[in-house]
Every structure is written in C-alpha cells, then in structure tokens.
Coordinates of C-alpha atoms in Angstrom, one line a residue:
X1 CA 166.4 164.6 13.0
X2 CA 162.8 164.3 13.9
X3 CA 161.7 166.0 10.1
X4 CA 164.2 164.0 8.1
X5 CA 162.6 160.9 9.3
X6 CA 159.1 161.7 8.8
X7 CA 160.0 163.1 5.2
X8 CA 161.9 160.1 4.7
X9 CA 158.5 158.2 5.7
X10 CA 156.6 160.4 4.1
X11 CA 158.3 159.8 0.6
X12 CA 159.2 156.1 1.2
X13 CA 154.9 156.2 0.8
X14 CA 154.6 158.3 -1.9
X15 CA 156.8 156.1 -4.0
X16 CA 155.7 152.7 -2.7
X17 CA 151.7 154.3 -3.8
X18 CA 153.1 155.5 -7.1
X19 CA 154.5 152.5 -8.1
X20 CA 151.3 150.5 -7.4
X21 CA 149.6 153.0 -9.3
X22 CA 151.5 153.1 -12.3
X23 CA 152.0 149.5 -12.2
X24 CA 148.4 149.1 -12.5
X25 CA 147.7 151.2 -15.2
X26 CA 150.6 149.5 -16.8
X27 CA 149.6 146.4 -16.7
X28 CA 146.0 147.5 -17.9
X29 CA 147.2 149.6 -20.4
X30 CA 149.7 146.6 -21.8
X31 CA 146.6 144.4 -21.6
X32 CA 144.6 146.9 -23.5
X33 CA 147.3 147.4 -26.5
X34 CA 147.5 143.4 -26.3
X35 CA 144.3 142.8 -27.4
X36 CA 144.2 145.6 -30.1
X37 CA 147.4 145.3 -31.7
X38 CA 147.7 141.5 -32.2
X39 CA 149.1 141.7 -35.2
X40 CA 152.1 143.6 -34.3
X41 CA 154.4 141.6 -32.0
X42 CA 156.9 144.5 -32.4
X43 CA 154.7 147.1 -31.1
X44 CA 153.2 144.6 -28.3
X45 CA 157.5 144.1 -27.2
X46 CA 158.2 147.8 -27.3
X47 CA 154.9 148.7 -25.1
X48 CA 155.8 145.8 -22.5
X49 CA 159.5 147.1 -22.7
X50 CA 158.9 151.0 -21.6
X51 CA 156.6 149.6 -19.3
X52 CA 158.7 147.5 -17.6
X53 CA 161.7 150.3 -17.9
X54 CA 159.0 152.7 -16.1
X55 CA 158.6 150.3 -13.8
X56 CA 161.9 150.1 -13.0
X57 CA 162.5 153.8 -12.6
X58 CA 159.3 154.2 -9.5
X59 CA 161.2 151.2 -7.7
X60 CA 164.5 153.1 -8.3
X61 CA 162.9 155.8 -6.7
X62 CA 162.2 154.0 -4.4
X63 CA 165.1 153.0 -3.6
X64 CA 167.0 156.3 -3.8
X65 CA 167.3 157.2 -0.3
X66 CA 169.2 153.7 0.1
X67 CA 171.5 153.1 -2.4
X68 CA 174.1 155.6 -3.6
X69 CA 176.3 155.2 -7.0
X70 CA 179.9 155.8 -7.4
X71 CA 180.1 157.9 -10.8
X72 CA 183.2 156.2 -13.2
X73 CA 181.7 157.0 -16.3
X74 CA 183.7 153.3 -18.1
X75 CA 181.6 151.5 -15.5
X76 CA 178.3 152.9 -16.0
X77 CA 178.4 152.5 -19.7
X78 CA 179.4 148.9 -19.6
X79 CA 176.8 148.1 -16.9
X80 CA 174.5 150.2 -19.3
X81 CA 175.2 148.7 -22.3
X82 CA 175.2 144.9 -21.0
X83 CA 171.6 146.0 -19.5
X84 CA 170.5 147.4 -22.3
X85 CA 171.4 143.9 -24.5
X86 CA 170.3 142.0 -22.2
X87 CA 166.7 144.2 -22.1
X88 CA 166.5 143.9 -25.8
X89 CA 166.7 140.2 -26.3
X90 CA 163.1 139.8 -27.5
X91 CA 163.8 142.4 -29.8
X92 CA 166.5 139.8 -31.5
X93 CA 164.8 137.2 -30.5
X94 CA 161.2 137.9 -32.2
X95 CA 163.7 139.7 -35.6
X96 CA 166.3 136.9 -36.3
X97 CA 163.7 134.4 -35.1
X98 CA 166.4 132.3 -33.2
X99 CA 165.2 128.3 -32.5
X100 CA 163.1 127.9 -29.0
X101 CA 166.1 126.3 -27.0
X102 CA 166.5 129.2 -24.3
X103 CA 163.8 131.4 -25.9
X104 CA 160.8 131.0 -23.2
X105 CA 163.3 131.6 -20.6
X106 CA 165.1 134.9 -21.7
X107 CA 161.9 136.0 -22.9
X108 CA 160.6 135.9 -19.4
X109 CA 164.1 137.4 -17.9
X110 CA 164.3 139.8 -20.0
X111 CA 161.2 141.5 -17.9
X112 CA 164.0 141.4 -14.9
X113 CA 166.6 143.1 -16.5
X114 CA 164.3 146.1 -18.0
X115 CA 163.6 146.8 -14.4
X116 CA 167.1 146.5 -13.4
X117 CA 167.6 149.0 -16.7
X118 CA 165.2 151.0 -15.2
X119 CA 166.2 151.5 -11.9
X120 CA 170.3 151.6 -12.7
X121 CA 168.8 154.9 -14.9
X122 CA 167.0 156.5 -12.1
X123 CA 170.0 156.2 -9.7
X124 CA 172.4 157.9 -12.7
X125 CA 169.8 160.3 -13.3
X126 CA 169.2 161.4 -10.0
X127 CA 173.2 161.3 -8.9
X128 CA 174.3 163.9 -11.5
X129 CA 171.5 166.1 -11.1
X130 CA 173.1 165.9 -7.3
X131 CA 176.3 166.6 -8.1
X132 CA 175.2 169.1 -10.3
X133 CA 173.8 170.6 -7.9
X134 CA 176.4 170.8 -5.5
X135 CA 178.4 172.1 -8.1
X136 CA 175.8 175.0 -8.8
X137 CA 176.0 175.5 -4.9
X138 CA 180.0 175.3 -4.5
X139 CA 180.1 178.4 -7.2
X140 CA 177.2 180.5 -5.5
X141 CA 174.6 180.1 -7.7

C-alpha cells in the first residue's frame, strides 16, 4: 500500500511538471509561429488547435489515476464527434466567414473544448490499451 501511494505521488508530479513544461513551450512556440506566419490565419488556428489538444492530453494524464471510462463505443463517438465540432469552430468560423454575433465568444470557447478533446482522447487511449492488456494477460501472453 505504502509503494502505490508514493508512485501515485510520484506520477501525480511528473505530470503536473510536464504539463507546465509543455504548456510553456507551447505557448512560446504559438507566440513564435504568431509573429512569423501573420499572413496565414489558417496555419496560426491549426498550431493553437494541436496545442491546445496537447494540452489537453498532459491534463488527461493527469487525471488518469482518477477518472475511469465506461467503453460503449456509440457513446464515445458521439461525445467524440460533438467535441470534435465544437473544437473546429474557428476552422468554419475564419472559412465561411460567418457575421461577429457569437464569434468572439466561441472563438474563445473553442480553446475549452480542444482541451476537453484532448483529455476525453487520452482517457480512450489509455483504457483500451488497458483492456488490451488484460486481454493479452487473460490468454497468457
């Protein structure tokens, strides 16, 4: 009991210093490809967008230990797929070049829901590489 909770210390700190690592050179780095690629508002959405989703994935990490998902595979993908829209609305946003009545504010929510992407990947990721696992141990591999 003693080791479980000091590796689950132990790896609550190496994701909580990870995170504030690559959230810094994140933030940097979307800073940096700011300035250079002005032009391109497309290129400047997609860089801010795997950011975020990266982002996302270290707090899902994070947050592995304490939160389990239930695998029903319609579920997921719906959840997936409204994430997903809801990631991409400056994508349609900056491409159909809708008017600016709710445009500064999904713009800035979208940031929320690419983390919330982010994480909701990790937590898939990481539960069927667990029940794969068990799987692979169930048939004595």
């Amino acid at each position: 009991m003693k080791t479980r909770y000091s590796s689950y210390i132990i790896n609550k700190a190496i994701s909580f210093i990870a995170f504030l690592l690559i959230y810094y050179i994140m933030g940097s780095w979307e800073n940096n490809i700011t300035l250079t690629l002005q032009s391109s508002i497309l290129a400047v959405i997609t860089i801010g967008m795997l950011g975020n989703i990266l982002k996302g994935m270290i707090i899902g990490w994070f947050l592995a230990d304490d939160i389990s998902l239930k695998f029903n595979k319609k579920y997921n993908t719906t959840i997936l797929s409204i994430l997903a829209l809801l990631s991409f609305y400056k994508f349609i946003y900056y491409l159909l070049l809708m008017d600016n009545s709710f445009g500064y504010f999904f713009i800035k929510a979208a940031n929320y829901f690419q983390w919330i992407l982010g994480i909701y990947i990790f937590l898939l990721v990481q539960y069927s590489i667990k029940k794969k696992k068990e799987a692979l141990s169930n048939n004595g591999y």
